Coordinates of C-alpha atoms and ligand atoms in Angstrom, one line a residue:
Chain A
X51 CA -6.4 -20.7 -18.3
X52 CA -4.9 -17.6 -19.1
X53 CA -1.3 -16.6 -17.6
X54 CA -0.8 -20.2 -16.0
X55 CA 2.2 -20.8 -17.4
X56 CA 4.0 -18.0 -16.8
X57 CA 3.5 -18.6 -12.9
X58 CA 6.5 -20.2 -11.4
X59 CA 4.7 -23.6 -10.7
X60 CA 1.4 -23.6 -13.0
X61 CA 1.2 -27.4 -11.7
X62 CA 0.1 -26.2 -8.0
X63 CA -1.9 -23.4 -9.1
X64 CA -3.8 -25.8 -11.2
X65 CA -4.1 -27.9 -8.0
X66 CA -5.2 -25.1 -5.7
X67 CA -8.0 -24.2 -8.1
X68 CA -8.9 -27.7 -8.7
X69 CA -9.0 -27.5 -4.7
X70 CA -11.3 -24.3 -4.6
X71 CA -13.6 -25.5 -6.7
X72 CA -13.9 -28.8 -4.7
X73 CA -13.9 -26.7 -1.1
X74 CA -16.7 -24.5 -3.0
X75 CA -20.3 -25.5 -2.5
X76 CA -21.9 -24.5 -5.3
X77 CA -25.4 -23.8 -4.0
X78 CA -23.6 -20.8 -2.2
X79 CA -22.5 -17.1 -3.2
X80 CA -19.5 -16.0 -1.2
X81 CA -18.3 -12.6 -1.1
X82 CA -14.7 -12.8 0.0
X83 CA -13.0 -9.0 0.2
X84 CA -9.0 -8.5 -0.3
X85 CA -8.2 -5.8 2.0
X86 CA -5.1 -4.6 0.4
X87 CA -4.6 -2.7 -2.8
X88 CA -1.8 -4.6 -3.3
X89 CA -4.0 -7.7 -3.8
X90 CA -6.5 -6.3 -5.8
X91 CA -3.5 -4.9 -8.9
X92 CA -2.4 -8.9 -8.5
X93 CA -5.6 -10.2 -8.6
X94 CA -6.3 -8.0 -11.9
X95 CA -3.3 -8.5 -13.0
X96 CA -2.9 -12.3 -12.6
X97 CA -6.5 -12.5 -14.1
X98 CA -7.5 -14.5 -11.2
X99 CA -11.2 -14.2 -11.6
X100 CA -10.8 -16.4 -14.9
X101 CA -9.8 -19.3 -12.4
X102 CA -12.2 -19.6 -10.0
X103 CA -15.6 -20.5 -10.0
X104 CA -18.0 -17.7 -11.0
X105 CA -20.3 -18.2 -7.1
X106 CA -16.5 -16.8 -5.8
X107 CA -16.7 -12.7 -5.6
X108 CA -13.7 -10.6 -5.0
X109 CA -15.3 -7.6 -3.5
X110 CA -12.0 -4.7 -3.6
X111 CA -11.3 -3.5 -0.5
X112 CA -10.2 0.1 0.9
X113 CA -6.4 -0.5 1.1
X114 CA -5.4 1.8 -0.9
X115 CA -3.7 4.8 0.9
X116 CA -4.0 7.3 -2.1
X117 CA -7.7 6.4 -3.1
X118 CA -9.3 6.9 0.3
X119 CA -7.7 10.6 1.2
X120 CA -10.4 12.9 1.1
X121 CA -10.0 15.7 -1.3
X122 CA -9.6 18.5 1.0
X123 CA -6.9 17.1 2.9
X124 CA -4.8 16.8 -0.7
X125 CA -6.2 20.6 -1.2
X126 CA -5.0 21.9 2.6
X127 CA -1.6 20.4 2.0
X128 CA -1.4 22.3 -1.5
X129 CA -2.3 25.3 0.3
X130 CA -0.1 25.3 2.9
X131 CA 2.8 24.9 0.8
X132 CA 1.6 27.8 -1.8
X133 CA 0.9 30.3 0.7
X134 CA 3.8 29.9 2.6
X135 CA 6.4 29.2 0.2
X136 CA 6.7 25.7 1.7
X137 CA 8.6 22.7 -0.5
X138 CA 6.1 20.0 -0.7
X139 CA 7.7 17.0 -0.9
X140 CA 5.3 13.5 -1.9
X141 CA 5.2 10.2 -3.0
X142 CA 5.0 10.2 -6.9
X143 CA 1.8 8.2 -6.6
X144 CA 0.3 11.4 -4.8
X145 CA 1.6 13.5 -8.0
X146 CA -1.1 12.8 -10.2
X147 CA -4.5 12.9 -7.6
X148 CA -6.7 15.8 -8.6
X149 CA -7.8 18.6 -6.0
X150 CA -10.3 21.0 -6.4
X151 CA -7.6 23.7 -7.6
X152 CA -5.7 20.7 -9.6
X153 CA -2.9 18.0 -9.0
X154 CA 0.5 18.4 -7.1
X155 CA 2.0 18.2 -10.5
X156 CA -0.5 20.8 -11.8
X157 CA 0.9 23.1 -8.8
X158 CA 4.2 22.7 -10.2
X159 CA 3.4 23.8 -13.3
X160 CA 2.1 27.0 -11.4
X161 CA 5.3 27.5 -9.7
X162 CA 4.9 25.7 -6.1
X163 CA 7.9 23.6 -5.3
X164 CA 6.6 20.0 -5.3
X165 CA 9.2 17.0 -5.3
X166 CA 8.5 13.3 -5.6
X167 CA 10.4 11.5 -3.3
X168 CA 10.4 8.0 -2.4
X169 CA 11.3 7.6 1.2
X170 CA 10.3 10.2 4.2
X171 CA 14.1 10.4 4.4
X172 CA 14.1 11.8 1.3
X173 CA 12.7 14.5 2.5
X174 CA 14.5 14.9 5.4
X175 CA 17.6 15.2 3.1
X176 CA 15.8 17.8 1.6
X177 CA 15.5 20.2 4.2
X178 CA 19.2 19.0 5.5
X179 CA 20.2 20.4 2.1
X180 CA 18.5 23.9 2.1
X181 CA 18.5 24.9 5.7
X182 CA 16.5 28.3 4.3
X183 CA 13.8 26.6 3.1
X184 CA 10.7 24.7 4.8
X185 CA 9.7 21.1 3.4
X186 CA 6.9 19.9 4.1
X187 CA 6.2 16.1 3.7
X188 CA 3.3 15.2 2.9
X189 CA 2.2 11.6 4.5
X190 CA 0.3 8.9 3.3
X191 CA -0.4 5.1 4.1
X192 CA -0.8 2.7 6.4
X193 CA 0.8 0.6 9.1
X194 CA 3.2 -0.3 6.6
X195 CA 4.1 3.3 6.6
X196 CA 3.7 4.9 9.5
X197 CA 6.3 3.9 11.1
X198 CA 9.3 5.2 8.5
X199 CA 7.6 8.7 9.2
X200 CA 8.0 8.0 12.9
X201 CA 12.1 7.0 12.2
X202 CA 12.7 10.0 10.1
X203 CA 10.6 12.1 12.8
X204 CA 13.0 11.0 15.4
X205 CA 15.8 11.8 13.6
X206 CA 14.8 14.8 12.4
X207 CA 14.1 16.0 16.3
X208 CA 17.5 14.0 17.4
X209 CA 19.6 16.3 14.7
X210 CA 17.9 18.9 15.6
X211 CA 16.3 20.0 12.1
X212 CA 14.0 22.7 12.2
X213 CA 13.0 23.1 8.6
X214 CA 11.2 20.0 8.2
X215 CA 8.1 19.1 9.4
X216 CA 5.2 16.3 8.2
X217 CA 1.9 16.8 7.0
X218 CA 0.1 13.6 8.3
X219 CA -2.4 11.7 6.7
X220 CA -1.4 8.2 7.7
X221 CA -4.8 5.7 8.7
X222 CA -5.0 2.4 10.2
X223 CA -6.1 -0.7 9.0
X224 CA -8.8 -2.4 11.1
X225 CA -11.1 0.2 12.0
X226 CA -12.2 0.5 8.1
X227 CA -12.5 -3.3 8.0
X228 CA -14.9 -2.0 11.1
X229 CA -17.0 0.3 9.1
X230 CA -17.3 -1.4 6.1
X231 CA -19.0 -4.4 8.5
X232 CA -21.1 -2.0 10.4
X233 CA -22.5 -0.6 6.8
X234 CA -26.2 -2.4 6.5
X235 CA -25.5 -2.3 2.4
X236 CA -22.2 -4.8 3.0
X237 CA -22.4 -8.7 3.0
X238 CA -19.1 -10.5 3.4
X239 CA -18.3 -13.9 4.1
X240 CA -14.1 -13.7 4.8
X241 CA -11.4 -11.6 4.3
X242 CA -8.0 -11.7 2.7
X243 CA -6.2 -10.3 5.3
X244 CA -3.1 -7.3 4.1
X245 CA 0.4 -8.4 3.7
X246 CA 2.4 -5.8 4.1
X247 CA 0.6 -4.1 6.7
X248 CA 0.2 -6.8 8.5
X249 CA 4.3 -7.9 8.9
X250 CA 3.9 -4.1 11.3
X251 CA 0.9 -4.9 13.0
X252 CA 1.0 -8.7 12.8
X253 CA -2.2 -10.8 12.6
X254 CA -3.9 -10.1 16.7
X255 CA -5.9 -7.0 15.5
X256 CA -7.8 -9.5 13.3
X257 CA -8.7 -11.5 15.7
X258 CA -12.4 -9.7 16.5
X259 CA -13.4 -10.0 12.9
X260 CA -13.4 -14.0 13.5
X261 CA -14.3 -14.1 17.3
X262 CA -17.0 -11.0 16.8
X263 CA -18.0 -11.1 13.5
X264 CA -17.8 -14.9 13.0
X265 CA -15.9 -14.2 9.9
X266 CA -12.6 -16.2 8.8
X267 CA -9.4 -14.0 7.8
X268 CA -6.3 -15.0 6.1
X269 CA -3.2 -12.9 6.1
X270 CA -1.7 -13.4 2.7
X271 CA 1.3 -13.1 -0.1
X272 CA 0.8 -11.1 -3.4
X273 CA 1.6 -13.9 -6.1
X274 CA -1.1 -16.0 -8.0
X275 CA -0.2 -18.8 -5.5
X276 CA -0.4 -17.0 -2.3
X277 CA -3.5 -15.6 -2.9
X278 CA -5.0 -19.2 -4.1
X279 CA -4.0 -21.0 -1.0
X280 CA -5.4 -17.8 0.7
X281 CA -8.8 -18.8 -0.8
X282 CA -8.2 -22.7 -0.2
X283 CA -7.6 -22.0 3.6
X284 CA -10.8 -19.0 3.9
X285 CA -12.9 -22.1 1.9
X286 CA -11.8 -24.8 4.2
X287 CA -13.0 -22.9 7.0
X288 CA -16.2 -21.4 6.0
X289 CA -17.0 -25.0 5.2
X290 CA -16.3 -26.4 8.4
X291 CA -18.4 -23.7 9.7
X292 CA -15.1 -22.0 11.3
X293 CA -13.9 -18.5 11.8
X294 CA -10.0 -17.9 13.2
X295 CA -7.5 -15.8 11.7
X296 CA -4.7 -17.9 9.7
X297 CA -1.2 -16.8 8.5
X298 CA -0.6 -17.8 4.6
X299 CA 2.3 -15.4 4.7
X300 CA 4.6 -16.7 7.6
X301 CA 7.7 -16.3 5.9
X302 CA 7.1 -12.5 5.6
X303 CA 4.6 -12.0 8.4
X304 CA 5.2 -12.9 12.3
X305 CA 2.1 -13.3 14.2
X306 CA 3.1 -10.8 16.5
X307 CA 4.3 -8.0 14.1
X308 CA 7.2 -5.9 14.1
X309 CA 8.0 -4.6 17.7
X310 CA 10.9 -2.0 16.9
X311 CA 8.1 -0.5 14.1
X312 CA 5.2 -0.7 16.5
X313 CA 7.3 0.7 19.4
X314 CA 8.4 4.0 16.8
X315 CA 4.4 4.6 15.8
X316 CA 3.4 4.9 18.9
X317 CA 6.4 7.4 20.4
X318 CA 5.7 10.0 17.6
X319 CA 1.5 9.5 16.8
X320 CA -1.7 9.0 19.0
X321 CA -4.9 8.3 17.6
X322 CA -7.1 11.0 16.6
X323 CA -10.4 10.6 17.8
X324 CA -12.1 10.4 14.2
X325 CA -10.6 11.2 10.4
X326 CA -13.1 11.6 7.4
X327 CA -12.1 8.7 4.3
X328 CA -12.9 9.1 0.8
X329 CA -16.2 7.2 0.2
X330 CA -16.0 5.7 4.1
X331 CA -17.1 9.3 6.2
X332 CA -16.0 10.1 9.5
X333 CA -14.8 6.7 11.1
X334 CA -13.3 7.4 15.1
X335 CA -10.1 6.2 16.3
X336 CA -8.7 5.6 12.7
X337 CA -6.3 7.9 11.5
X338 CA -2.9 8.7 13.5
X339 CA -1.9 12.4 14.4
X340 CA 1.5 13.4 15.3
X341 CA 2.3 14.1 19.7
X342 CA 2.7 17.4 21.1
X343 CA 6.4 16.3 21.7
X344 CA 6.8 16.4 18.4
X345 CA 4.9 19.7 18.0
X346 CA 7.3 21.3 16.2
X347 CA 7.4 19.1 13.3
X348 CA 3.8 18.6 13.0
X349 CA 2.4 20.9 10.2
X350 CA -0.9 21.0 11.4
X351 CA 0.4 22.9 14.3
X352 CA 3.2 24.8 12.7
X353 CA 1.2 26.3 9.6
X354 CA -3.1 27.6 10.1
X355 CA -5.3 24.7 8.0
X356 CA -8.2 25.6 6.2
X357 CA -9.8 22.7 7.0
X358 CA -11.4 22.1 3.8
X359 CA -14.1 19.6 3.1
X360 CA -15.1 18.8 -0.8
X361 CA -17.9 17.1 -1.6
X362 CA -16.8 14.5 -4.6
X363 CA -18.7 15.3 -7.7
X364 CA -22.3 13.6 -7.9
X365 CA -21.5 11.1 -10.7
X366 CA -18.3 10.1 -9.5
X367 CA -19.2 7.1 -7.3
X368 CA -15.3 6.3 -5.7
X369 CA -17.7 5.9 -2.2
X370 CA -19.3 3.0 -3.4
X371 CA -16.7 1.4 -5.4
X372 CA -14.3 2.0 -2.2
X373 CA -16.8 0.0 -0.2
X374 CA -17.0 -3.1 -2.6
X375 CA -20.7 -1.8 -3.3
X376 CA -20.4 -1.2 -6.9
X377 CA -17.9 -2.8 -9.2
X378 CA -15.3 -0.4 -10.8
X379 CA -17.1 -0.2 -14.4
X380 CA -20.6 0.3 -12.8
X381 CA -19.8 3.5 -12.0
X382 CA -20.9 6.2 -14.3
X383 CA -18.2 7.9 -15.3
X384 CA -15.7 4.8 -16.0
X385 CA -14.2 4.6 -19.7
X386 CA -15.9 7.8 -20.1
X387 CA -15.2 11.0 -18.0
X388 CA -12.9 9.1 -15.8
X389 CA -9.6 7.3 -17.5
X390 CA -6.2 6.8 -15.9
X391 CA -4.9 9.6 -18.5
X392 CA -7.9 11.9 -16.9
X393 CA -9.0 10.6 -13.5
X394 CA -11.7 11.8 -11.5
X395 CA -11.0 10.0 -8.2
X396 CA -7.9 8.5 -6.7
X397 CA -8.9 4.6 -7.7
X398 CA -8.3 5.7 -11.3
X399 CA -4.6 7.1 -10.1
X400 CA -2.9 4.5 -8.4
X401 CA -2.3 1.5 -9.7
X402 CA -3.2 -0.1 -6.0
X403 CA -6.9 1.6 -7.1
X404 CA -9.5 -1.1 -8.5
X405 CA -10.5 1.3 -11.1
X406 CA -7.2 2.0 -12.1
X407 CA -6.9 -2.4 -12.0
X408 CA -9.9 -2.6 -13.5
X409 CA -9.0 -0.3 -16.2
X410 CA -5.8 -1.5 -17.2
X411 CA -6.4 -5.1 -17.2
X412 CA -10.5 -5.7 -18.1
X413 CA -11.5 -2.7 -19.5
X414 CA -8.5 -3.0 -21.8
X415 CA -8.6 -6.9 -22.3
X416 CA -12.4 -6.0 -23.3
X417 CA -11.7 -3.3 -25.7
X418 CA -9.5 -5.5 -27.4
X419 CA -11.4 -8.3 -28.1
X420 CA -14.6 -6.2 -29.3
X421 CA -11.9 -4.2 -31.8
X422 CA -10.6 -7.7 -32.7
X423 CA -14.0 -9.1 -33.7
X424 CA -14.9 -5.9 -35.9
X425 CA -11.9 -6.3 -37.8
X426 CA -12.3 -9.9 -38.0
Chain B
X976 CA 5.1 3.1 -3.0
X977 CA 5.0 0.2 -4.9
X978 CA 5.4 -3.4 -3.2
X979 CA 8.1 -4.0 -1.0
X980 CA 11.2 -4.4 -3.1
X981 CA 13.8 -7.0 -2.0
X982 CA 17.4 -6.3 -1.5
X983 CA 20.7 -7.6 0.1
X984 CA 22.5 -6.1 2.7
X985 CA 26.0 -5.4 1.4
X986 CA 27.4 -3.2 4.3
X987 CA 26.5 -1.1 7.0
X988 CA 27.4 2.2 7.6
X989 CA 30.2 3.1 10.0
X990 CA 29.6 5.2 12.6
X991 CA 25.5 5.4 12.0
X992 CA 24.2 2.6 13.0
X993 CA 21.2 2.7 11.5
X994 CA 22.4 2.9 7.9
X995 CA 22.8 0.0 5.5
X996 CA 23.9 -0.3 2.3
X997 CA 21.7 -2.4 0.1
X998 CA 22.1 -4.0 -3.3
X999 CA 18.8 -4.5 -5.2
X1000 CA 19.5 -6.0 -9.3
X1001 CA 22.8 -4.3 -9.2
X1002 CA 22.5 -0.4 -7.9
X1003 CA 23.8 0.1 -4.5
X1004 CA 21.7 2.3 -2.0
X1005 CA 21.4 3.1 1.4
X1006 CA 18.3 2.5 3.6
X1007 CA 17.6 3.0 6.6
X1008 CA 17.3 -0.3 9.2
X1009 CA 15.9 1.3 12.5
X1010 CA 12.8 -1.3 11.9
X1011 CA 14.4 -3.7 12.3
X1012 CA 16.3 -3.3 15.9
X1013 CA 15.0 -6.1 17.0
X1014 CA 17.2 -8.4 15.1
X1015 CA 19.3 -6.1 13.0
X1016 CA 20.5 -7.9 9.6
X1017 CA 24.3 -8.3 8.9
X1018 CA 26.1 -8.2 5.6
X1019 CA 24.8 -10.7 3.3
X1020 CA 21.0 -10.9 4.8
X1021 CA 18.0 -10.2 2.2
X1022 CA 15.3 -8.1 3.3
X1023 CA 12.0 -6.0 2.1
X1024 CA 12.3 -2.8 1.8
X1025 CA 9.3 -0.3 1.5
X1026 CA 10.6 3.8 1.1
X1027 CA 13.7 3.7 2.0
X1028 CA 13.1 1.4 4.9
X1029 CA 14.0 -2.3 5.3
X1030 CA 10.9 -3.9 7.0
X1031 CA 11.8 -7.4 7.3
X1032 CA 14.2 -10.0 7.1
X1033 CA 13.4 -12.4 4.4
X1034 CA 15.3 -15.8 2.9
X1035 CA 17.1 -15.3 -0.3
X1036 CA 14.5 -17.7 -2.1
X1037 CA 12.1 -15.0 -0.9
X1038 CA 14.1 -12.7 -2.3
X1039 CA 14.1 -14.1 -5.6
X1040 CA 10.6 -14.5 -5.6
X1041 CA 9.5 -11.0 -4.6
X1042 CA 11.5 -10.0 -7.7
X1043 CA 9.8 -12.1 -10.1
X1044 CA 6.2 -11.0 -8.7
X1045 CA 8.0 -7.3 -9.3
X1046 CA 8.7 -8.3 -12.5
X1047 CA 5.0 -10.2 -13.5
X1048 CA 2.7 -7.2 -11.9
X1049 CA 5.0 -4.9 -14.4
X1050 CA 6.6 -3.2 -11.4
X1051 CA 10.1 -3.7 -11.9
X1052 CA 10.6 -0.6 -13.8
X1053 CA 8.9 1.4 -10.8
X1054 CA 10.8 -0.1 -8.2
X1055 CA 14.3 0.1 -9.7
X1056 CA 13.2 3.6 -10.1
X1057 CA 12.1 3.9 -6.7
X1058 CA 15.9 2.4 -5.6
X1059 CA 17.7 4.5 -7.6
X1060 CA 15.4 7.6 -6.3
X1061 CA 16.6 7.2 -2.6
X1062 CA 18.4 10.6 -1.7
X1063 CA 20.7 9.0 0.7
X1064 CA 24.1 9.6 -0.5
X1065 CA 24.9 7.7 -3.2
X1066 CA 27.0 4.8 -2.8
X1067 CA 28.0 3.7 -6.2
X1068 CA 26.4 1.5 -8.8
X1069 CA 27.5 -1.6 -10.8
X1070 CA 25.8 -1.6 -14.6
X1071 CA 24.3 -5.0 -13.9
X1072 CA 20.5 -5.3 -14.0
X1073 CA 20.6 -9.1 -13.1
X1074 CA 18.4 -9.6 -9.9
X1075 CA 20.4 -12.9 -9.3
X1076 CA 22.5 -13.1 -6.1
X1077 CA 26.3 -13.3 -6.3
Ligands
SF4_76 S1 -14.4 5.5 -12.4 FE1 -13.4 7.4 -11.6 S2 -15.1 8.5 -10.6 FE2 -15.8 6.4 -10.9 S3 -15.4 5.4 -9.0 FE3 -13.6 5.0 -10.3 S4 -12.2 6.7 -9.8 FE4 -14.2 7.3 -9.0

C-alpha cells in the first residue's frame, strides 16, 4: 500500500480498510461524494483510491470556492477595478484563474493594482494605509469564510473607513449538495460531509439529506485516517439500511456550529434569491449578498456592474467534472490544452480543484511510470 | 486559503480586544479572534486559524496533528507563507521553524 507508513499510525489505517472492505458488499457499486475540496487534494494526495476496494467511487464534489465562480463575475470584478482606478485586493489562489480579458495577475502586468492578500483584514489595512485610494476586496468562499468578511465589514463601518468596500462572491454549502441531487444525471449513495465549513455552520443543515433524501452524511477530518473512519461510519450505515448525519470530526466541529460566526454572517449578508455557479447554473437562495446597512461598502452598489455572463468554452467540460459526472481526465482538454501551468478552468488552478488533484498526483504518477517502462 | 493552519495564542492585544497574537512554527502574528466570542481563548490555547481569523479552539495534540497533515499534503510552505503574509502589524519573529510547542 502506497504512503502507509508515512501516516502517523499505518496499523489503524490498515485496520479501517480491512474494516471497509468487510462493511462493503461486494455485489454493490457505491458512489460516495466528498463535498469539500479540501478532501478531494487529501484524497489525491494520500492516494486513497489505492486502498479501498475498486466497487467504492469517490465522486469530487463542488467545494471548491475558486472553481465554481463563474467567469464573468472574475471579469466584472477586473473591470471594476480598471475603470475606476480601484486596488483589487484577492486571495493568491484567485491570482492565477483566467477571465475572458486574462488573469488578475495578467491585469497586473497591464498596470491595474492587484494585491494578494491573505486575510479580508489585509485588505482592510490596505485602505487604512492609503486613505486616497479605493480597495476593493474581492470575496470568495464558503461558510468557512464568510464570516471573516462580515468581522472586517464591521470594523471597517465601526472605524469608519470609507475607502474600502467588498466585492462579494461568497456561496453556501447545502443548496449545491441540493442541486447536484435534484440533477436526473447524479446517483449518490452518501456524502462526506465538509470540515471546515461545517465547524461555522455545524452539522443541522445536513440533516434533510438523511431525513429527505434517505442518504447518510458524515462530517469529517482531512487526514488519511479521518477520511477512512468517515467511510467505515457512511458503510456501517448504508448497510444497516440507515441514513442520519454523524460527526467524525468532534474535536474540531460542534454539532451546533460556531454561534459568534453565524451571528456576524447574518448581520452583514442576506441571501440572494439565486447566484449562477460554474458548471451548476442558476441555483436560488445560494449565494450571500451584502445588507443595505452596509451599502456603503458593498461594491455592487458603490461601482455600475456589467453584469457579464461567459459562456465556458465548448470543450472545456469544468460543468461536468464539477458535478462528479465526468472524472477529471475524461474531459477533453486534460493533459492537453488544459495543464496547471496553462489552465482553462478554475479545477486546474487551485489545488482544492480535482483537476488540478488529479493532475498533480495521477496524471503525474501515470506519466511516470509509462516514461519509466520505455527507458526500462 | 489553504487548510486551516494551527497556532498558539501567545498574547492578546491590549486595548483591542479582538486582537491576538499567535505563534504558528516560530513567527509571531496577529489574528483576529472576534469568532470566537463565545469562548474567547487565553494565552497558551491552540486554535485554527483560516485568513487571519482563529475559528476554533482546538487541543494541542490537535494542533500537532493539523501540522503534520500541513506538512504531508505539501502545504506547509503555503501556510507559513500565508502567516507570515498577514498585514497586521508585525509583531516580531523568532528564526525557529520547529512546529513543536514550548
Ligand atoms: S481539464 Fe481544464 S477544461 Fe477540463 S474540466 Fe478540468 S479545468 Fe475544466
Amino acid at each position: 500500500m502506497r504512503y502507509v507508513d508515512e501516516f502517523r499510525d499505518p496499523e489503524l489505517i490498515i485496520k479501517a480498510s480491512e474494516e471497509i472492505y468487510r462493511l462493503a458488499d461486494p455485489d454493490r457499486h457505491y458512489r460516495i461524494m466528498e463535498v469539500c475540496g479540501g478532501h478531494t487534494h487529501a484524497i489525491y494526495r494520500f492516494g486513497l483510491k489505492d486502498i479501498l476496494p475498486s466497487n467504492i467511487e469517490l465522486i469530487h464534489g463542488p467545494g471548491c470556492p475558486v472553481c465554481v465562480l463563474p467567469m464573468g463575475r472574475i471579469d466584472d470584478g477586473l473591470t471594476v477595478a480598471t475603470n475606476f482606478d480601484v486596488i483589487f485586493a484577492a486571495f493568491g489562489d484567485m491570482m492565477r484563474v483566467p477571465g475572458t480579458q486574462g488573469s488578475p495577475f495578467e491585469h497586473k502586468a497591464r498596470g491595474t493594482d492587484v494585491r494578494i492578500v491573505y486575510s479580508p483584514a489585509d485588505a482592510l489595512q490596505i485602505a487604512r494605509k492609503n486613505p486616497e485610494k479605493h480597495v476593493m476586496f474581492f470575496a470568495i468562499g464558503f461558510e468557512t469564510t464568510a464570516p471573516s468578511t462580515a468581522l472586517t465589514l464591521m470594523r471597517a463601518k465601526s472605524e469608519g473607513i470609507t475607502n474600502f468596500s467588498v466585492f462579494c462572491n461568497h456561496v453556501t454549502i447545502v443548496p449545491a449538495i441540493r442541486a447536484i441531487l435534484d440533477s436526473p444525471d447524479m446517483r449518490l449513495d452518501a456524502f462526506i460531509g465538509p470540515g471546515h465549513v461545517s465547524t461555522v455552520i455545524g452539522c443541522r443543515p445536513y440533516e434533510w439529506i438523511a431525513r429527505s433524501e434517505g442518504k447518510p452524511v458524515v462530517t469529517s477530518g482531512f487526514e488519511p485516517l479521518d477520511l477512512l473512519q468517515s467511510l467505515v461510519m457512511l458503510l456501517r450505515q448504508l448497510r444497516a439500511g440507515e441514513a442520519r448525519v454523524e460527526n467524525q470530526y468532534k474535536r474540531v466541529v460542534p454539532w451546533e456550529g460556531n454561534r459568534a460566526a453565524l451571528k456576524a454572517m447574518a448581520e452583514i449578508f442576506q441571501l440572494r434569491p439565486y447566484f449562477e455557479w460554474r458548471g451548476l447554473g442558476f441555483i436560488s437562495q445560494s449565494a450571500l449578498r451584502i445588507r443595505d446597512e452596509y451599502a456603503e461598502w458593498d461594491a455592487e452598489q458603490r461601482f455600475p456592474i456589467p453584469g457579464t455572463r461567459v459562456t465556458d468554452p465548448k470543450a472545456a467540460q469544468c460543468g461536468e467534472v464539477l458535478k462528479g459526472v465526468l472524472k477529471p481526465a475524461q474531459c477533453k482538454l486534460f493533459g492537453k490544452e488544459c495543464t496547471p501551468e496553462h489552465p482553462i478552468g478554475a479545477l486546474m488552478v487551485s489545488t482544492e480543484g480535482s483537476c488540478a488533484a488529479y493532475y498533480n498526483y495521477e496524471h503525474r504518477k501515470a506519466a511516470m511510470v509509462t516514461s519509466i517502462s520505455s527507458v526500462a | 486559503m489553504c487548510l486551516a493552519i494551527p497556532g498558539r495564542i501567545v498574547g492578546l492585544v491590549p486595548g483591542e480586544t479582538h486582537l491576538g497574537t499567535v505563534e504558528v512554527a516560530g513567527v509571531r502574528r496577529k489574528v483576529d479572534l472576534g469568532l470566537l466570542l463565545e469562548e474567547m481563548p487565553v494565552v497558551g490555547d491552540w486554535v485554527l486559524i483560516h485568513v487571519g481569523f482563529a475559528m476554533t479552539k482546538i487541543s494541542e495534540q490537535d494542533a500537532l496533528e493539523q501540522m503534520h497533515l500541513l506538512q504531508m499534503l505539501g502545504e506547509t510552505e503555503q501556510a507559513m507563507q500565508e502567516v507570515r503574509g498577514y498585514g497586521f502589524e508585525e509583531t516580531g519573529e523568532q528564526s525557529s521553524g520547529n512546529p513543536q510547542p514550548n
